[in-house]
Coordinates of C-alpha atoms in Angstrom, one line a residue:
X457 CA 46.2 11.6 6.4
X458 CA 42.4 11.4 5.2
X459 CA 39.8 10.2 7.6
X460 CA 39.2 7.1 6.2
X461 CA 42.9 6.5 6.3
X462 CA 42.6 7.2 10.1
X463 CA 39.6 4.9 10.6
X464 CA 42.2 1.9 9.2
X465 CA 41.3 1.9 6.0
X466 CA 44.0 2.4 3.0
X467 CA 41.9 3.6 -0.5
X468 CA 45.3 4.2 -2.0
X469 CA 46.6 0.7 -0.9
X470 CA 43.6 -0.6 -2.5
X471 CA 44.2 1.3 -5.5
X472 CA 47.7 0.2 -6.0
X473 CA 46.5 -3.8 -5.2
X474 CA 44.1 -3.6 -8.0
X475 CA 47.0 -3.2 -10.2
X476 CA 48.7 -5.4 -8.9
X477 CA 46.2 -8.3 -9.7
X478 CA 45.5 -6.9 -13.4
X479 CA 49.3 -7.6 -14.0
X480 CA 49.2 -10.9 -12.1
X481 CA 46.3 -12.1 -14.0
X482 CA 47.2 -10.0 -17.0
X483 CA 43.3 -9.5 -17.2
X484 CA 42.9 -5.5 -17.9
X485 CA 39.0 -5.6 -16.6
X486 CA 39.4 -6.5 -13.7
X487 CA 38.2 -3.7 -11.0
X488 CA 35.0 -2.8 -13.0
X489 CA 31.9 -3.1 -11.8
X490 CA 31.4 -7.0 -12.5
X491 CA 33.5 -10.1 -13.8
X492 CA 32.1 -10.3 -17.7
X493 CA 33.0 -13.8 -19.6
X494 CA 32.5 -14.6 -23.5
X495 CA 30.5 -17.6 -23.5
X496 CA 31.2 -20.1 -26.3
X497 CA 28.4 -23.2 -26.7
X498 CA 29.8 -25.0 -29.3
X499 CA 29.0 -28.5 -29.1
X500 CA 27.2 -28.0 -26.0
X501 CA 23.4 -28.7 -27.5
X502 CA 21.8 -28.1 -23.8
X503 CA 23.5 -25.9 -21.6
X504 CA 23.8 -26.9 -17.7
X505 CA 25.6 -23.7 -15.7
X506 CA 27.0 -25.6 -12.1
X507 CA 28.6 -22.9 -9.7
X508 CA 30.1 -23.9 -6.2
X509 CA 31.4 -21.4 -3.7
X510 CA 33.6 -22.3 -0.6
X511 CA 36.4 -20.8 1.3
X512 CA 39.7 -22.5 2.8
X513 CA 38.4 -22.5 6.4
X514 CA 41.5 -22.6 9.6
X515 CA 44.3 -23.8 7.4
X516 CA 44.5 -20.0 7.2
X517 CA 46.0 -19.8 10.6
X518 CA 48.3 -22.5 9.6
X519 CA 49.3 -20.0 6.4
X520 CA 49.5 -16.6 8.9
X521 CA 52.2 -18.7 11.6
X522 CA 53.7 -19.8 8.7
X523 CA 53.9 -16.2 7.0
X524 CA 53.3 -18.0 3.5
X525 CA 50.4 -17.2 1.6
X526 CA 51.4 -17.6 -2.0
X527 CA 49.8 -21.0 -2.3
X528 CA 46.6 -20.9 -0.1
X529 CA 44.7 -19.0 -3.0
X530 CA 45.3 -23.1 -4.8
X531 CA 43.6 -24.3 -2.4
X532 CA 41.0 -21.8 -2.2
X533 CA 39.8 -22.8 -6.5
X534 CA 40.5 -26.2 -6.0
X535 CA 37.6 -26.4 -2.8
X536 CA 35.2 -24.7 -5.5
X537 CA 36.4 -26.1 -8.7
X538 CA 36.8 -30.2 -7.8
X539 CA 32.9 -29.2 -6.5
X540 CA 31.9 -27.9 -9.7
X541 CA 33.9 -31.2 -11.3
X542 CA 32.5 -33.6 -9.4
X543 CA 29.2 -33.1 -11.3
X544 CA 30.4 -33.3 -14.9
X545 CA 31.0 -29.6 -15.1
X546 CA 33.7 -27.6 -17.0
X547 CA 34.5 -25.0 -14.5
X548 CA 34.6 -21.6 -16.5
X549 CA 35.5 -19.1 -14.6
X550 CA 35.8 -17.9 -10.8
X551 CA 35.7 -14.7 -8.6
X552 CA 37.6 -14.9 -4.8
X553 CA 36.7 -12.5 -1.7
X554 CA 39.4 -11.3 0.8
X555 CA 38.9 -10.0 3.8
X556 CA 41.6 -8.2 5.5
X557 CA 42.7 -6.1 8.5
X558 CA 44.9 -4.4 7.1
X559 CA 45.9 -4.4 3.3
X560 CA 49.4 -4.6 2.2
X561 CA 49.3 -4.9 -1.4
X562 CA 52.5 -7.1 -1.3
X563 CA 51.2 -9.7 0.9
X564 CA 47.9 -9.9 -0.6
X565 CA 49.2 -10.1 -4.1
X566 CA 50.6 -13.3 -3.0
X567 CA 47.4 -14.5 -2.1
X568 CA 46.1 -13.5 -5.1
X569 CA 48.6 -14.9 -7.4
X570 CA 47.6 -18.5 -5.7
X571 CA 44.1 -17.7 -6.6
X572 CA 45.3 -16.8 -10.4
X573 CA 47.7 -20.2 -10.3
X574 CA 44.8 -22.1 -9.0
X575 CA 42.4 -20.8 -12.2
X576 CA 45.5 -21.9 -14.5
X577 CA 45.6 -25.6 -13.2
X578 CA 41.6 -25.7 -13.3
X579 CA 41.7 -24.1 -17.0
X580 CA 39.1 -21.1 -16.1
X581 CA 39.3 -17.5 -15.6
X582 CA 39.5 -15.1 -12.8
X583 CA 37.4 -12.7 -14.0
X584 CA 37.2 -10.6 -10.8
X585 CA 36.8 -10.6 -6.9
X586 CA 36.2 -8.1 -3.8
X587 CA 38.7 -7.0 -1.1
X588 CA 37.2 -5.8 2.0
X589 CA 39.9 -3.6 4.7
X590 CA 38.2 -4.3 8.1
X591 CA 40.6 -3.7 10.7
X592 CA 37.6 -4.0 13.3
X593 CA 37.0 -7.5 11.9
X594 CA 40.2 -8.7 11.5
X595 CA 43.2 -8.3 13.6
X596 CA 46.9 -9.3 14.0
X597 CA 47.4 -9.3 9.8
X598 CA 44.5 -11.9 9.6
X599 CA 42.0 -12.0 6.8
X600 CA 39.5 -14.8 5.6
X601 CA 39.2 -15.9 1.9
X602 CA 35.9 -17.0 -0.4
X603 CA 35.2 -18.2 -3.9
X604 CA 32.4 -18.2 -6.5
X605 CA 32.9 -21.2 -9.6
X606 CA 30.5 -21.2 -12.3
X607 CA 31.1 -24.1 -14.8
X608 CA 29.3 -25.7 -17.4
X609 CA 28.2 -29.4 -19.1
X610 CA 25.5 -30.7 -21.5
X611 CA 22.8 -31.5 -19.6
X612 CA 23.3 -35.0 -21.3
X613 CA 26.8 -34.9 -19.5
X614 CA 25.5 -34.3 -16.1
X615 CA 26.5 -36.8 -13.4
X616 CA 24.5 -37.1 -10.3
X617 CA 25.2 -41.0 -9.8
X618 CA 21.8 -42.2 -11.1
X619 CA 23.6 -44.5 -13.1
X620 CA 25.4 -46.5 -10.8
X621 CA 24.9 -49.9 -10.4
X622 CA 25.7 -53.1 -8.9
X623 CA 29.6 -54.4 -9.9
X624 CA 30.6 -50.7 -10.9
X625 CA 34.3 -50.1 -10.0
X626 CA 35.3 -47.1 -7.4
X627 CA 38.4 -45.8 -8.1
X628 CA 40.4 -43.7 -5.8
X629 CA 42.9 -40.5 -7.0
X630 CA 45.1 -39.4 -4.1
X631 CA 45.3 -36.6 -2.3
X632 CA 48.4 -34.6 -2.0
X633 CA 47.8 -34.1 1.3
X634 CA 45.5 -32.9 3.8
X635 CA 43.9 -30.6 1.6
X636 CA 41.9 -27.8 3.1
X637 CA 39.7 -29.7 5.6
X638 CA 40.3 -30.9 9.3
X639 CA 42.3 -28.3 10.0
X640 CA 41.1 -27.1 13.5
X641 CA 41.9 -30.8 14.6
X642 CA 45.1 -30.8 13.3
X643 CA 45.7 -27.2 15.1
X644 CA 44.7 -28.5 18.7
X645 CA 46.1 -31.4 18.5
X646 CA 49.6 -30.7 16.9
X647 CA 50.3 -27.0 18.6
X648 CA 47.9 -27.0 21.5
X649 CA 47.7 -30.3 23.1
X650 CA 51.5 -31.7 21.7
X651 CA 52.7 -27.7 21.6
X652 CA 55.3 -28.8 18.5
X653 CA 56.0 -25.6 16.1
X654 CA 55.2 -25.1 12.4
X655 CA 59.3 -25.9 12.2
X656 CA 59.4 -29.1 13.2
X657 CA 60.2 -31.8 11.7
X658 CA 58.8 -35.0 13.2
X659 CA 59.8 -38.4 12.5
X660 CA 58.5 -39.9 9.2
X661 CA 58.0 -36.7 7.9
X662 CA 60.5 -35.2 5.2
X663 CA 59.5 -31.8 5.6
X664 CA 58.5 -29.3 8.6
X665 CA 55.1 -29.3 9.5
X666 CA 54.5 -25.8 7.6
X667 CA 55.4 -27.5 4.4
X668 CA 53.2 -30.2 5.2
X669 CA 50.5 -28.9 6.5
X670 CA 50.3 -26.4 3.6
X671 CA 50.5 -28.3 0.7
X672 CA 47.7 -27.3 -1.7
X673 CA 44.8 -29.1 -2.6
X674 CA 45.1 -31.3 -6.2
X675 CA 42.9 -30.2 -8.5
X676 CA 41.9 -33.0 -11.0
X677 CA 39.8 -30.5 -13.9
X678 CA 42.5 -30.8 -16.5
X679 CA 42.8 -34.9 -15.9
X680 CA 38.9 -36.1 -15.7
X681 CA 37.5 -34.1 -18.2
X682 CA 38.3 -36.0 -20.9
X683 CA 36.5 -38.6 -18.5
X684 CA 33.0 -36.7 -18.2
X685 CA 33.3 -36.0 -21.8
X686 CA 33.4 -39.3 -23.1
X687 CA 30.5 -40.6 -19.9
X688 CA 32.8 -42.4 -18.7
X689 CA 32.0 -41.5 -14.9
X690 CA 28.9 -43.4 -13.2
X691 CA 29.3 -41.2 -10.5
X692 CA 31.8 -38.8 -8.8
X693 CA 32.8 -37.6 -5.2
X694 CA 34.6 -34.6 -3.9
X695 CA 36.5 -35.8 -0.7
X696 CA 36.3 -32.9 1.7
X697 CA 34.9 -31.9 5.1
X698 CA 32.9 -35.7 6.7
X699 CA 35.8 -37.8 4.9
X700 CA 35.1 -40.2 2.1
X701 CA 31.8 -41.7 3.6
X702 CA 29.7 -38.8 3.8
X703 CA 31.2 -37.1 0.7
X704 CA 30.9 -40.6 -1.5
X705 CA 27.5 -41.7 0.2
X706 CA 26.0 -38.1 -1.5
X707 CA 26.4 -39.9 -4.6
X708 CA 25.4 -43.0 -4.2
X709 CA 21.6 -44.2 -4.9
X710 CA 19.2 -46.3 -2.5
X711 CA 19.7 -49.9 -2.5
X712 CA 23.6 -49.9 -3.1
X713 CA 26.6 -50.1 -1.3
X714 CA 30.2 -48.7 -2.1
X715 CA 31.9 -51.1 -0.4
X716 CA 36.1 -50.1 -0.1
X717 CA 38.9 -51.7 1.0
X718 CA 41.6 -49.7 3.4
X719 CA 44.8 -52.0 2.3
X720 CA 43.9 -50.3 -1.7
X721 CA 45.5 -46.9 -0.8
X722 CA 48.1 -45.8 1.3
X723 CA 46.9 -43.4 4.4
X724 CA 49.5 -40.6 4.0
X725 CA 52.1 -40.1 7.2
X726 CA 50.9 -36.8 8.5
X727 CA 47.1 -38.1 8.6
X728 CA 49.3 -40.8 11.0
X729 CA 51.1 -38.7 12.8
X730 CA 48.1 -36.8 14.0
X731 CA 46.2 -39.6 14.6
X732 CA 49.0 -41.0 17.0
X733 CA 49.4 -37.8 18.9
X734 CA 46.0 -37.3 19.2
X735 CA 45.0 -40.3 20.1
X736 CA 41.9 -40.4 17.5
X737 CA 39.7 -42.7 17.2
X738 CA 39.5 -44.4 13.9
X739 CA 36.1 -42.9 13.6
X740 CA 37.6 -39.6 14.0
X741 CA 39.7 -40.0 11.5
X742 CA 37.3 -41.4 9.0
X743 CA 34.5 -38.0 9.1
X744 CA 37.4 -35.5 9.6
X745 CA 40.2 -36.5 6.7
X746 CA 40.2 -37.5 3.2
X747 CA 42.6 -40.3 4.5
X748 CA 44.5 -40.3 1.7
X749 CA 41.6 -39.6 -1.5
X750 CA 41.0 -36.6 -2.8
X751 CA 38.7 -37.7 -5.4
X752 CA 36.8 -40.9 -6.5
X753 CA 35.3 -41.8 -9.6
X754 CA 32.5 -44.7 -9.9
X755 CA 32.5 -46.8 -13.0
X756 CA 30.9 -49.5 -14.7
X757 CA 33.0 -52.3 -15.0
X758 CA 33.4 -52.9 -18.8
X759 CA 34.8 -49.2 -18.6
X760 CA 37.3 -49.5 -15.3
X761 CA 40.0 -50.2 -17.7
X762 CA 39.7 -48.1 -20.4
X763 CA 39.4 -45.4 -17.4
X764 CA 42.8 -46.5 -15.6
X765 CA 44.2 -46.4 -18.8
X766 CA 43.1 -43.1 -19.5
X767 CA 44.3 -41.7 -16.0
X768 CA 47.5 -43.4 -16.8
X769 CA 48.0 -42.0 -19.5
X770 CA 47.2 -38.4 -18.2
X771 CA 50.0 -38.9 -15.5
X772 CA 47.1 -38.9 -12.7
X773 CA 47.9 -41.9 -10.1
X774 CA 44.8 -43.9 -9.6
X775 CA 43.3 -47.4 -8.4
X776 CA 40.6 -49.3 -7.7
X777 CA 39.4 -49.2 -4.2
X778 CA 36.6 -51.1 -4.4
X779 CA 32.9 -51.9 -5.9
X780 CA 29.2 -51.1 -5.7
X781 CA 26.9 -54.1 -4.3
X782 CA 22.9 -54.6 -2.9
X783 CA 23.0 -52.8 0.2
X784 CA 21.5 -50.3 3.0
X785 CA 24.6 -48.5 4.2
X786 CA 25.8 -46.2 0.8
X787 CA 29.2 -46.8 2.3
X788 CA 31.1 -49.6 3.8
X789 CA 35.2 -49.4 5.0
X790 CA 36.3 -52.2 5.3
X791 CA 38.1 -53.2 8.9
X792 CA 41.7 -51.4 9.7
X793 CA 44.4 -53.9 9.2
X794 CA 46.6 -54.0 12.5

């Protein structure tokens, strides 16, 4: 055994992962020493590059008692890509990091195929990424994952929500679950403080909670673009960590109001469940969980049914939630309904 080897970390191991991802991603250049990606701007007159980076945050832990971790590297793109999105951008291409304890090339190939099947729904490429060994930093089989989205739009395309305007229609698209935020909240309240097991299967729920606390985060890239393209969007909102009011209010300009209406959407039976065994307040709820949307589109009214239509027709749920007026507040709920 080499010294390195001894010291905890595994250079063969590594070796034999990087192999592992070219076949996964049937991309032979990966492992050099940076991503490279042919740039084609035809029919973009005045290039805009957008990048987001994130990372999937606690739901990790959620992943590791689970011992799954072939869908986690979905939720990992979608964080970066639905950022990218919700400003009009194609996202291109992408690069993860993983951080490990200890690499087994099995289990982080897993990880890594999510990452790849996350670039497939989002239509870019995973044109490389870093794995770090550090037993010293991570024990127990832990390990932490980052990503890097670089996308691009006609600067004519760009949509920062200048254009919205009183009467404009919001429109909600669901989530598909929790997605990837809220998840230390949902870890003290559902195996510290109510001590239930990632096998359980509480009423109203018809899976265990590791199912459905692991479902991965929708990404919508392949069913707005067409959207963005067209400038059909006024205005667009990722709906992640501080729930739909901070995430929408980012969007929205001085002097107007997104005023929505709770009984439009349907809050999803886990987001229930943890509010009625944690006792949270509605506030809590409201600046920790999507609630239900994962995305929301603002759009002048003469277009609100062309878009529905379109979404329709695109197989992506979606309604109206509610509408931009004169206001202070950039974002109004309306009442819960008892």
């Amino acid at each position: 055994m080499d010294a390195y080897k001894r010291a905890g970390v595994d250079v063969e191991a590594g070796k034999k992962f990087v192999d592992t991802v070219k076949r996964i991603s049937n991309n032979a250049d990966l492992g050099g020493f940076g991503g490279m990606f042919p740039l084609n701007l035809a029919g973009v007159s005045d290039p805009v590059l957008v990048s987001g980076t994130d990372g999937v945050g606690t739901k990790l832990l959620v992943a590791l008692e689970a011992d799954k971790h072939d869908t986690i590297g979905i939720d990992l793109v979608a964080m970066c890509v639905n950022d990218v999105l919700a400003q009009g951008a194609k996202p291109l291409f992408f690069l993860d990091y993983l951080g490990i304890g200890q690499l087994v090339p099995e289990k982080a190939a897993k990880i890594v195929a999510g990452v790849e099947q996350g670039c497939e729904l989002a239509g870019c490429s995973l044109i490389g990424g870093e794995t770090a060994e550090m037993p010293d930093m991570y024990s127990n089989g832990h390990y932490d994952l980052a990503g890097f989205s670089v996308g691009i739009a006609d600067k004519s395309k760009l949509v920062d929500g200048s254009q919205i305007e009183p009467g404009d229609a919001v429109i909600g698209l669901p989530s598909s679950g929790l997605h990837s935020n809220g998840f230390s909240l949902v870890r003290d309240v559902l195996f510290k403080q109510q001590h239930l097991s990632i096998n359980d299967v509480p009423e109203g729920l018809e899976t265990d909670l590791g199912e459905e606390l692991l479902k991965p985060t929708q990404i919508y890239v392949k069913q707005l673009m067409p959207l963005f393209e067209r400038k059909l969007i006024a205005g667009a909102a990722h709906i992640t960590g501080g729930g739909i009011a901070d995430n929408l209010g980012r969007v929205i300009p001085a002097g107007l109001t997104a005023k929505l209406e709770r009984s439009s959407w349907q809050v999803p039976a886990i987001m229930r469940f943890i509010q009625s065994q944690g006792n949270l307040s509605q506030a809590d709820m409201d600046q920790t969980f999507n609630l239900g949307i994962g995305f929301i589109l603002v759009v002048h009214e003469k277009d609100e049914g062309e878009v529905l239509q379109e979404l329709e027709s695109a197989n992506q749920p979606a309604f109206k939630i509610g509408h931009i007026v004169k206001g202070e507040d950039k974002v109004e709920l309306s009442e819960v309904q008892k």
